[in-house]
N, CA, C and O of each residue as an XYZ file, in Angstrom:
580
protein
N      -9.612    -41.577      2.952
C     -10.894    -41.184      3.499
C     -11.406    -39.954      2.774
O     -10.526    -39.127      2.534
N     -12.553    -39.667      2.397
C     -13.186    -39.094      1.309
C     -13.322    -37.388      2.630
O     -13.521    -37.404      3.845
N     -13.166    -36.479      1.932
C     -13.293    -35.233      3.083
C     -14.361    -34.321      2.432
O     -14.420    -34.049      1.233
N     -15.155    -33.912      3.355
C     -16.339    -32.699      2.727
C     -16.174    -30.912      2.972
O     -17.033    -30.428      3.709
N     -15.380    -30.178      2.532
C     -15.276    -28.835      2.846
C     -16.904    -28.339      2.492
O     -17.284    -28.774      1.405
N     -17.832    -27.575      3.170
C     -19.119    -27.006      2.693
C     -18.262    -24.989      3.228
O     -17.802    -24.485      4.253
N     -18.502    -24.536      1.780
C     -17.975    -23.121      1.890
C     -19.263    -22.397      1.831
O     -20.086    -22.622      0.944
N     -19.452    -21.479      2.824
C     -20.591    -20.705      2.694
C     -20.455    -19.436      3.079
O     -19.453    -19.154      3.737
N     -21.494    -18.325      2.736
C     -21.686    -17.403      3.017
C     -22.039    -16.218      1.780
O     -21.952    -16.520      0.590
N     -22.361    -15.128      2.143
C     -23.587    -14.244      1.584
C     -23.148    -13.986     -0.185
O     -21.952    -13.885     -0.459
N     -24.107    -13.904     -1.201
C     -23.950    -13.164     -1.939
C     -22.188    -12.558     -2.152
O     -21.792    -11.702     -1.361
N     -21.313    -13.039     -3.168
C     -20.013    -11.739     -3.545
C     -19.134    -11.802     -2.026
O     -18.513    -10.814     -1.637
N     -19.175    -13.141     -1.209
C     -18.483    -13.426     -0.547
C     -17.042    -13.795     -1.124
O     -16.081    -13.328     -0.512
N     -16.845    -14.445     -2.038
C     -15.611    -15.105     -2.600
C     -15.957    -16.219     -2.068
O     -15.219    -16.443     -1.108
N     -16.997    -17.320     -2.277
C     -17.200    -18.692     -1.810
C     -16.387    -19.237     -3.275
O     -15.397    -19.908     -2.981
N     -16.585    -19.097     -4.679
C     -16.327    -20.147     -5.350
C     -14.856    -19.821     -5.931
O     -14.191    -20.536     -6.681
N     -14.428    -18.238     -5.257
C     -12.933    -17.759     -5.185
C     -12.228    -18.660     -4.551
O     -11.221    -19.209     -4.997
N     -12.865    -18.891     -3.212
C     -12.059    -19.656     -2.387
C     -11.953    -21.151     -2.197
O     -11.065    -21.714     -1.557
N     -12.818    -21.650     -2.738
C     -12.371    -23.511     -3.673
C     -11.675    -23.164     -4.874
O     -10.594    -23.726     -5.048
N     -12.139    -22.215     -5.883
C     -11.026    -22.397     -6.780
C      -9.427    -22.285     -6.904
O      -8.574    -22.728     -7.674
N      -9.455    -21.303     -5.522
C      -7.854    -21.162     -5.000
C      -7.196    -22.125     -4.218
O      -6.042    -22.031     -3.801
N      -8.447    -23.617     -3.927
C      -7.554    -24.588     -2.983
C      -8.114    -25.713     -3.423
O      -7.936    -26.637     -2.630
N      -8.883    -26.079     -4.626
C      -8.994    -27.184     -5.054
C      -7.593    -27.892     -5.998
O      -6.669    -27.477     -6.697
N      -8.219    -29.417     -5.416
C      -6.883    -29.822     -6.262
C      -7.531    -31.088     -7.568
O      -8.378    -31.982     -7.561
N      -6.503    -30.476     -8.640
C      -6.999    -31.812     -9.608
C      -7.337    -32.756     -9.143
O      -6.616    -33.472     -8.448
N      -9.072    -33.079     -9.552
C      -9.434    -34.655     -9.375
C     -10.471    -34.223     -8.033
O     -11.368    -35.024     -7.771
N     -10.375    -33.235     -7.370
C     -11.648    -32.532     -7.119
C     -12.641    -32.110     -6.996
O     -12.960    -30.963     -7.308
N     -13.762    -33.432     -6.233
C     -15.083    -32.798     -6.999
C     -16.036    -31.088     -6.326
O     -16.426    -30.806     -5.193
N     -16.093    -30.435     -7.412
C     -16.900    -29.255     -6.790
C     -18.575    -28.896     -7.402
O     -19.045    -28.909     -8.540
N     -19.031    -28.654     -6.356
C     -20.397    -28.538     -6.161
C     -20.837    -27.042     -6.329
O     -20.809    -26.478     -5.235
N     -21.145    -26.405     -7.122
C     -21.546    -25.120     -6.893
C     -22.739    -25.459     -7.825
O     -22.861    -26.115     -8.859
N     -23.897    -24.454     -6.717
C     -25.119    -24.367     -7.731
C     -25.058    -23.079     -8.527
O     -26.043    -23.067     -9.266
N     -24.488    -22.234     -8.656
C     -24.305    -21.526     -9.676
C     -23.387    -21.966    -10.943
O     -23.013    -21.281    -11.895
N     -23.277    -22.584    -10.807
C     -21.887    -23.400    -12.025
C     -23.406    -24.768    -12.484
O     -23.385    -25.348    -13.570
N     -24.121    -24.931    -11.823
C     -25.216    -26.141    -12.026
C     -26.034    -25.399    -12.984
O     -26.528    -25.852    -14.017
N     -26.124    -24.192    -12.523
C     -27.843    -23.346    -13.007
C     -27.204    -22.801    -14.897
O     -27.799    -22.645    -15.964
N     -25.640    -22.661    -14.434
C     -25.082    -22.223    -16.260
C     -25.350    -23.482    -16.930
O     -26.163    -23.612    -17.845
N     -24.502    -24.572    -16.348
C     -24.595    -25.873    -17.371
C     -25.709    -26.409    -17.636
O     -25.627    -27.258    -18.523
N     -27.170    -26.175    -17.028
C     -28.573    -26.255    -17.772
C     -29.142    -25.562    -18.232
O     -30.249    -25.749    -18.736
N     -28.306    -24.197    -18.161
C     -29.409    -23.088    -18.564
C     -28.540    -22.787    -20.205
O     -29.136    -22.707    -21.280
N     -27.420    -22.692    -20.068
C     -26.669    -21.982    -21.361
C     -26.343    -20.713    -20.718
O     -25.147    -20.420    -20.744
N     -27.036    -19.998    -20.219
C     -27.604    -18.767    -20.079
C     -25.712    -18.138    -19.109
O     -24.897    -18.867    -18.544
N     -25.669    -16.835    -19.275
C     -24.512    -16.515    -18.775
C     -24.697    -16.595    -17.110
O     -25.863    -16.478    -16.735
N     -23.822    -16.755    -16.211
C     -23.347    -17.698    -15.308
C     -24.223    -17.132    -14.038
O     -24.615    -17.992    -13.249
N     -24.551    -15.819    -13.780
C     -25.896    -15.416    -12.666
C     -27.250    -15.113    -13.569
O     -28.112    -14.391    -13.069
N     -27.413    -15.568    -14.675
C     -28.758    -15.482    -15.149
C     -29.355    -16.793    -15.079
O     -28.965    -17.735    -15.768
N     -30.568    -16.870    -14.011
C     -31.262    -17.994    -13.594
C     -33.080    -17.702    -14.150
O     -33.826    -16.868    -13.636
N     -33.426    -18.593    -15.241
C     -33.996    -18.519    -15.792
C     -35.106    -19.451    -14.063
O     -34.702    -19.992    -13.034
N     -36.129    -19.251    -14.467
C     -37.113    -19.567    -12.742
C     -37.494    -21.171    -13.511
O     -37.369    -22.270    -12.970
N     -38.084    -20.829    -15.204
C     -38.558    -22.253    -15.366
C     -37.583    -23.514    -15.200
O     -38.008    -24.621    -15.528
N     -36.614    -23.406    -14.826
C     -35.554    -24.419    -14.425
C     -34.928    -24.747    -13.040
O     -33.976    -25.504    -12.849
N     -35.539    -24.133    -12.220
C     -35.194    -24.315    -10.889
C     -35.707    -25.907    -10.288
O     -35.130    -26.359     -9.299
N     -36.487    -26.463    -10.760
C     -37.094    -27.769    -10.087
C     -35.858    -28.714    -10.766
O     -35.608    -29.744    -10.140
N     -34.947    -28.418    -12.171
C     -34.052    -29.107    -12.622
C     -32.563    -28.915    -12.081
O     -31.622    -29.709    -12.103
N     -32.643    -27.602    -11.584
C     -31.641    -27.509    -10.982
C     -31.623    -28.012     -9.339
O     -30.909    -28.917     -8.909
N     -31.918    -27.763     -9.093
C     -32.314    -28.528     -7.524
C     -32.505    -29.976     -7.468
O     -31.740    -30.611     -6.742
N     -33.343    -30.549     -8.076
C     -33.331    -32.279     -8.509
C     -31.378    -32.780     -8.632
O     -30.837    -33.623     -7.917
N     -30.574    -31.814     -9.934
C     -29.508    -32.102    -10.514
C     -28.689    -32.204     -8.803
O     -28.409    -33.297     -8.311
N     -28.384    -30.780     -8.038
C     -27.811    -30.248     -6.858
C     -28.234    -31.497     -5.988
O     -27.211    -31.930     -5.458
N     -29.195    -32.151     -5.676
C     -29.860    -32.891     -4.382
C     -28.866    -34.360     -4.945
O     -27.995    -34.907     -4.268
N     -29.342    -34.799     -6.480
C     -28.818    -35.601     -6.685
C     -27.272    -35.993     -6.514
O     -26.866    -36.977     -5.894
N     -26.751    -35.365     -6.954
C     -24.960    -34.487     -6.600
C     -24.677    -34.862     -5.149
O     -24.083    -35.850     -4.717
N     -25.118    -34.063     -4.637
C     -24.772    -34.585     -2.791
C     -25.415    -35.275     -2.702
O     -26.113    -34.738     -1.843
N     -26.134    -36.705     -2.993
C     -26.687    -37.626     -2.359
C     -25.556    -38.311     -2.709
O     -25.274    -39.047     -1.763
N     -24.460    -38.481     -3.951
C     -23.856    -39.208     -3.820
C     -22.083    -39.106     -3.611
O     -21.163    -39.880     -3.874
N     -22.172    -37.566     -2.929
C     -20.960    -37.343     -2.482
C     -20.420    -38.674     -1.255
O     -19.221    -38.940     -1.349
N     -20.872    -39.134     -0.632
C     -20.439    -40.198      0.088
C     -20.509    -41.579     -0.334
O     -20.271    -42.495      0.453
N     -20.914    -41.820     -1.883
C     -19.889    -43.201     -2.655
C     -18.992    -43.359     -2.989
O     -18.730    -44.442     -3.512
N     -17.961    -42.286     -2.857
C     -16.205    -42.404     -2.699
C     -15.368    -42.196     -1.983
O     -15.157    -40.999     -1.789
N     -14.608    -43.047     -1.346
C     -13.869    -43.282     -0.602
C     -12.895    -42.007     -0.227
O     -13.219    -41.221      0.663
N     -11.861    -41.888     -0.865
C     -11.166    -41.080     -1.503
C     -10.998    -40.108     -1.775
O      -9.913    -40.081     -2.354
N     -11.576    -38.815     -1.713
C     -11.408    -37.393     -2.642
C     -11.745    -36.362     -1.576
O     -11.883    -36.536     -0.365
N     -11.853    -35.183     -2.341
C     -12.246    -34.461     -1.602
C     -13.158    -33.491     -2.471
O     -12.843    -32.958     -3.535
N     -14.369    -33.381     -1.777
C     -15.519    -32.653     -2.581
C     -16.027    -31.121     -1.760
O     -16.121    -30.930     -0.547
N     -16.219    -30.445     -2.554
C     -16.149    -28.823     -2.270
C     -17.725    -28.481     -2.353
O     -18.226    -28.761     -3.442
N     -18.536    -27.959     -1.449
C     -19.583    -27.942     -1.996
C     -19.909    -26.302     -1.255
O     -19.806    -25.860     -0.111
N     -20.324    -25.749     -2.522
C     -20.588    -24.052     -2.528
C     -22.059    -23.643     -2.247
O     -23.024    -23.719     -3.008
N     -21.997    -23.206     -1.018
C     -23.537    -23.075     -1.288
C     -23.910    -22.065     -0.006
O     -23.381    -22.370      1.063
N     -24.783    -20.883     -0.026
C     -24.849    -19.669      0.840
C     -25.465    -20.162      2.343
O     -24.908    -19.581      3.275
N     -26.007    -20.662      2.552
C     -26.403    -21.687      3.593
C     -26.602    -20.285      5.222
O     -25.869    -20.420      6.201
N     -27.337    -19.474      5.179
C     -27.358    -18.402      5.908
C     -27.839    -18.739      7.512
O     -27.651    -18.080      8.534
N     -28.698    -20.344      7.255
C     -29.308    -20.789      8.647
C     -28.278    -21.713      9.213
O     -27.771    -22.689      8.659
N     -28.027    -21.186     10.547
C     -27.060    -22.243     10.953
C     -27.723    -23.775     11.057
O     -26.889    -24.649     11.295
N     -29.046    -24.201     10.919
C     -29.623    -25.287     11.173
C     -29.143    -25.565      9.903
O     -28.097    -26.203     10.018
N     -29.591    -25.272      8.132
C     -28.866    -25.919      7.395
C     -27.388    -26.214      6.946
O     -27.020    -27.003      6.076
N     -26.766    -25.541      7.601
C     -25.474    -25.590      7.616
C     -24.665    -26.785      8.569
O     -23.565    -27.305      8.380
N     -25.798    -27.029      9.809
C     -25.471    -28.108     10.324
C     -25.887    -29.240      9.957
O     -25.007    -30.101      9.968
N     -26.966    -29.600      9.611
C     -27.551    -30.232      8.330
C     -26.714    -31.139      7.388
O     -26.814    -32.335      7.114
N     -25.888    -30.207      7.002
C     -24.163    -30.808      5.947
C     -23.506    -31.470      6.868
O     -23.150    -32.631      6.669
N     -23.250    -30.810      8.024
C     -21.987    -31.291      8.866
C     -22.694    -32.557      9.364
O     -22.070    -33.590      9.608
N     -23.951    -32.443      9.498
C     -24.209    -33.980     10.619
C     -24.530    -34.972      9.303
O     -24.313    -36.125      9.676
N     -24.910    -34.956      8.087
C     -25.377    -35.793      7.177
C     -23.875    -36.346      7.029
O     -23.698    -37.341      7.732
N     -22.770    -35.954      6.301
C     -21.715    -36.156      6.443
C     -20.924    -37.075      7.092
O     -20.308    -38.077      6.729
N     -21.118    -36.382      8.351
C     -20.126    -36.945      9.602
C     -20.736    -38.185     10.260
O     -20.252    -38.867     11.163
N     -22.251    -38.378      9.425
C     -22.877    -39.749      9.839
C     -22.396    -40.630      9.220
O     -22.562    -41.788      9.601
N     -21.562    -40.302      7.936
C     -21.842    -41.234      6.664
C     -19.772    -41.793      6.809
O     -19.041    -42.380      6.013
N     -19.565    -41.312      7.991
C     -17.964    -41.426      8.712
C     -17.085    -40.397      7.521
O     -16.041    -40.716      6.952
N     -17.759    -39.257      7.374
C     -16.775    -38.461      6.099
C     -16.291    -37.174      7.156
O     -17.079    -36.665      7.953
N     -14.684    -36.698      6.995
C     -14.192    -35.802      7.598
C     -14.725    -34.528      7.315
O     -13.799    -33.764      7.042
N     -15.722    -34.025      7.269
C     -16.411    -32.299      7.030
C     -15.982    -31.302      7.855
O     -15.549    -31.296      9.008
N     -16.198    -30.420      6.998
C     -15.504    -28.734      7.206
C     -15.996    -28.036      7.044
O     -15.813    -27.584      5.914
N     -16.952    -27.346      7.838
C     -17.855    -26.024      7.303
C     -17.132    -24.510      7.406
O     -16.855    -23.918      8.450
N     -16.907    -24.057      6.052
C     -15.868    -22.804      6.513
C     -17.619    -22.026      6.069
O     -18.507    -22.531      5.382
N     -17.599    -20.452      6.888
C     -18.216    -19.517      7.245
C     -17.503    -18.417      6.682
O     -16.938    -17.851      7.618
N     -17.178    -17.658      5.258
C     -16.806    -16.813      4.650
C     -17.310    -15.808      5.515
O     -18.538    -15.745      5.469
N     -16.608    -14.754      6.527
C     -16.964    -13.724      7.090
C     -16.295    -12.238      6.138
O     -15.174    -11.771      5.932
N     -17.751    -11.877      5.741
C     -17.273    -10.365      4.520
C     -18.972     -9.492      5.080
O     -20.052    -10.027      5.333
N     -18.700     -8.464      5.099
C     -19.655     -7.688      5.191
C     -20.369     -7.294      4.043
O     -19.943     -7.277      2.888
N     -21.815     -6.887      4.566
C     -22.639     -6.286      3.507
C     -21.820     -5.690      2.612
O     -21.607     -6.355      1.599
N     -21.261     -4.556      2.693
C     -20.631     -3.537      1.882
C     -19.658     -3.969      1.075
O     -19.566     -3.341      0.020
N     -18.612     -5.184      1.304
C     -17.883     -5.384      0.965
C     -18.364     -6.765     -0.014
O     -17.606     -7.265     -0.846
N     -19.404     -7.135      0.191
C     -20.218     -8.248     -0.606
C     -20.770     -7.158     -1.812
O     -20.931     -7.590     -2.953
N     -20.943     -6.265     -1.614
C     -21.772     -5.422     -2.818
C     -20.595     -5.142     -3.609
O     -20.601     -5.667     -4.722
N     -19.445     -4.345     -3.265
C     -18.358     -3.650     -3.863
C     -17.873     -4.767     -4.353
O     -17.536     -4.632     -5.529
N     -17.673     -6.009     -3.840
C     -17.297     -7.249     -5.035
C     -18.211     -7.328     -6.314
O     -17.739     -7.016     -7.407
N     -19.262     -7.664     -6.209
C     -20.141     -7.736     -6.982
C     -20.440     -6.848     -8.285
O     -20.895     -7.262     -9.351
N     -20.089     -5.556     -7.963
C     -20.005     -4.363     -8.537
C     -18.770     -4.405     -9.258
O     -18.788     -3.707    -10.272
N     -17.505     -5.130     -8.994
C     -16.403     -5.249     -9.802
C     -16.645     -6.666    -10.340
O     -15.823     -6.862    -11.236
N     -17.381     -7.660    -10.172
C     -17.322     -8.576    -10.675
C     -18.263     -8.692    -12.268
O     -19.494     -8.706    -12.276
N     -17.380     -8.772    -13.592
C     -17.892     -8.257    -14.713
C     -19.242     -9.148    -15.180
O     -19.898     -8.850    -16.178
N     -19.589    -10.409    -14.211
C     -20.223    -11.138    -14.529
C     -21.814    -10.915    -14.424
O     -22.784    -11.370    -15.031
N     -21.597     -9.840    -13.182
C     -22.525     -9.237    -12.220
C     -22.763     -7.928    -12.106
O     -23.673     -7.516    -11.386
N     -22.036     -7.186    -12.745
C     -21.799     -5.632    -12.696
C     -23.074     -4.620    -13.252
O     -23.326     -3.428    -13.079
N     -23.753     -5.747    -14.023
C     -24.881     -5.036    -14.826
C     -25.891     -4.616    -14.058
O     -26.474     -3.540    -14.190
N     -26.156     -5.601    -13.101
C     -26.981     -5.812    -12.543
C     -26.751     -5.872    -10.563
O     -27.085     -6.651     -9.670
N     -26.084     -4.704    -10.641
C     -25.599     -4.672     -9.333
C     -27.168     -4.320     -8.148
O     -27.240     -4.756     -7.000
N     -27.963     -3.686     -8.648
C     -28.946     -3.208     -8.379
C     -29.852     -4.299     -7.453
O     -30.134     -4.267     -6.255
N     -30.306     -5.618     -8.878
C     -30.842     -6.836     -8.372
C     -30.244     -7.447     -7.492
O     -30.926     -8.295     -6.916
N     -28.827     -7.292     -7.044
C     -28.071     -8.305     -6.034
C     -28.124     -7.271     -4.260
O     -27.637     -7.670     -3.202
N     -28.806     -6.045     -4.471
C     -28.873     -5.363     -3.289
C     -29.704     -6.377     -2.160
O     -29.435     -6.748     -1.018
N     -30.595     -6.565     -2.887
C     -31.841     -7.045     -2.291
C     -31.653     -8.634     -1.898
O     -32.292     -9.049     -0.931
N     -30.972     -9.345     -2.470
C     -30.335    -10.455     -2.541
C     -29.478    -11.062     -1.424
O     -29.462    -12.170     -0.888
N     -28.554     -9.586     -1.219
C     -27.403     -9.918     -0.945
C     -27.966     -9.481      1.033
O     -27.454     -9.928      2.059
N     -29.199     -8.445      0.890
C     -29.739     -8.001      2.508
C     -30.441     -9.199      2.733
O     -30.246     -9.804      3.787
N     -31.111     -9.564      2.019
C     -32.255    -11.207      2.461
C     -30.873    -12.322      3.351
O     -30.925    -13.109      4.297
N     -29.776    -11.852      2.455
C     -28.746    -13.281      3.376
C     -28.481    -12.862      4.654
O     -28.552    -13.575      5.654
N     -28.046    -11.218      4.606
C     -28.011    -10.977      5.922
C     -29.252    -10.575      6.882
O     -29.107    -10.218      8.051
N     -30.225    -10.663      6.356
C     -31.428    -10.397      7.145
C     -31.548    -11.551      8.065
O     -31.690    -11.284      9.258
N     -31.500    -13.307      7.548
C     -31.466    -14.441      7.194
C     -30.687    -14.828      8.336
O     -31.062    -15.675      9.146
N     -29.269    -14.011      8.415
C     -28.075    -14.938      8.415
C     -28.433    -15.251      9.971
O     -29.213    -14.511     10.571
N     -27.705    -16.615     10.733
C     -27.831    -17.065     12.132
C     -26.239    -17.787     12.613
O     -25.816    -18.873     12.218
N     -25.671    -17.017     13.385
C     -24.567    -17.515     14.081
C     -24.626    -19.550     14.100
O     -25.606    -20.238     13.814
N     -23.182    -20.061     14.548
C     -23.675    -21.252     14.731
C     -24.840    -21.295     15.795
O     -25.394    -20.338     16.335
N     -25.067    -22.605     15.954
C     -25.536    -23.495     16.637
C     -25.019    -23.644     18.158
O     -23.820    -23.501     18.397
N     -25.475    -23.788     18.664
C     -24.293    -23.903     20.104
C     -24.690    -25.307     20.809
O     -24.086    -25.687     21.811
């Protein structure tokens, strides 16, 4: 039976830390930041804007067909701050008879920045991810009840 983990949460959470530390060969993973490098070239948080309608088309397409295999288990990374879209995953999913898992990366503002700030990918530009990283928590909404 094919299983859906959806990992979420803010900005320098450790979302694509934490599939890469529990994925297993043969694995499919979904991150739209790993989507936006492999069309852009561009180094791995530089998101060029004229490519966003390609990246999003690529991402939509991707999970439309996470539920044509039986079998696997697919990781899908994505900040998801409204609990309505977050349930969204879980009920599309769990319609389609697939075992889903929404983990909720709980890290604070501060500790989302101080990653970010050590992360060499991101370090340049710690500045641009302030603002980024408050919109998720401005944003963010407990589950659903």
């Amino acid at each position: 039976m094919a299983q859906v983990t959806v990992v979420c949460g803010p900005p320098g959470s450790g979302k694509s830390t934490y599939v890469k530390n529990r994925a297993k060969s043969g694995d499919l993973i979904l991150d739209i930041d790993t989507i936006w490098q492999a069309l852009s070239g561009r180094p791995y948080y530089e998101k060029p804007s004229a490519l966003m309608s390609y990246v999003l088309d690529t991402w939509e397409s991707l999970i439309d067909r996470v539920d044509e295999v039986e079998s696997y288990h697919a990781w899908i990374v994505s900040s998801l701050p409204l609990a309505v879209d977050r349930q969204r995953y879980a009920d599309r999913f769990n319609d389609a008879d697939i075992e889903t898992q929404i983990i909720l990366l709980d890290v604070n503002e501060y500790d989302c920045m101080d990653r970010i700030a050590k992360d060499e990918r991101r370090a340049k530009h710690v500045e641009g991810w302030k603002p980024i990283v408050r919109r998720w928590f401005d944003a963010y909404e407990p589950r659903i009840q």
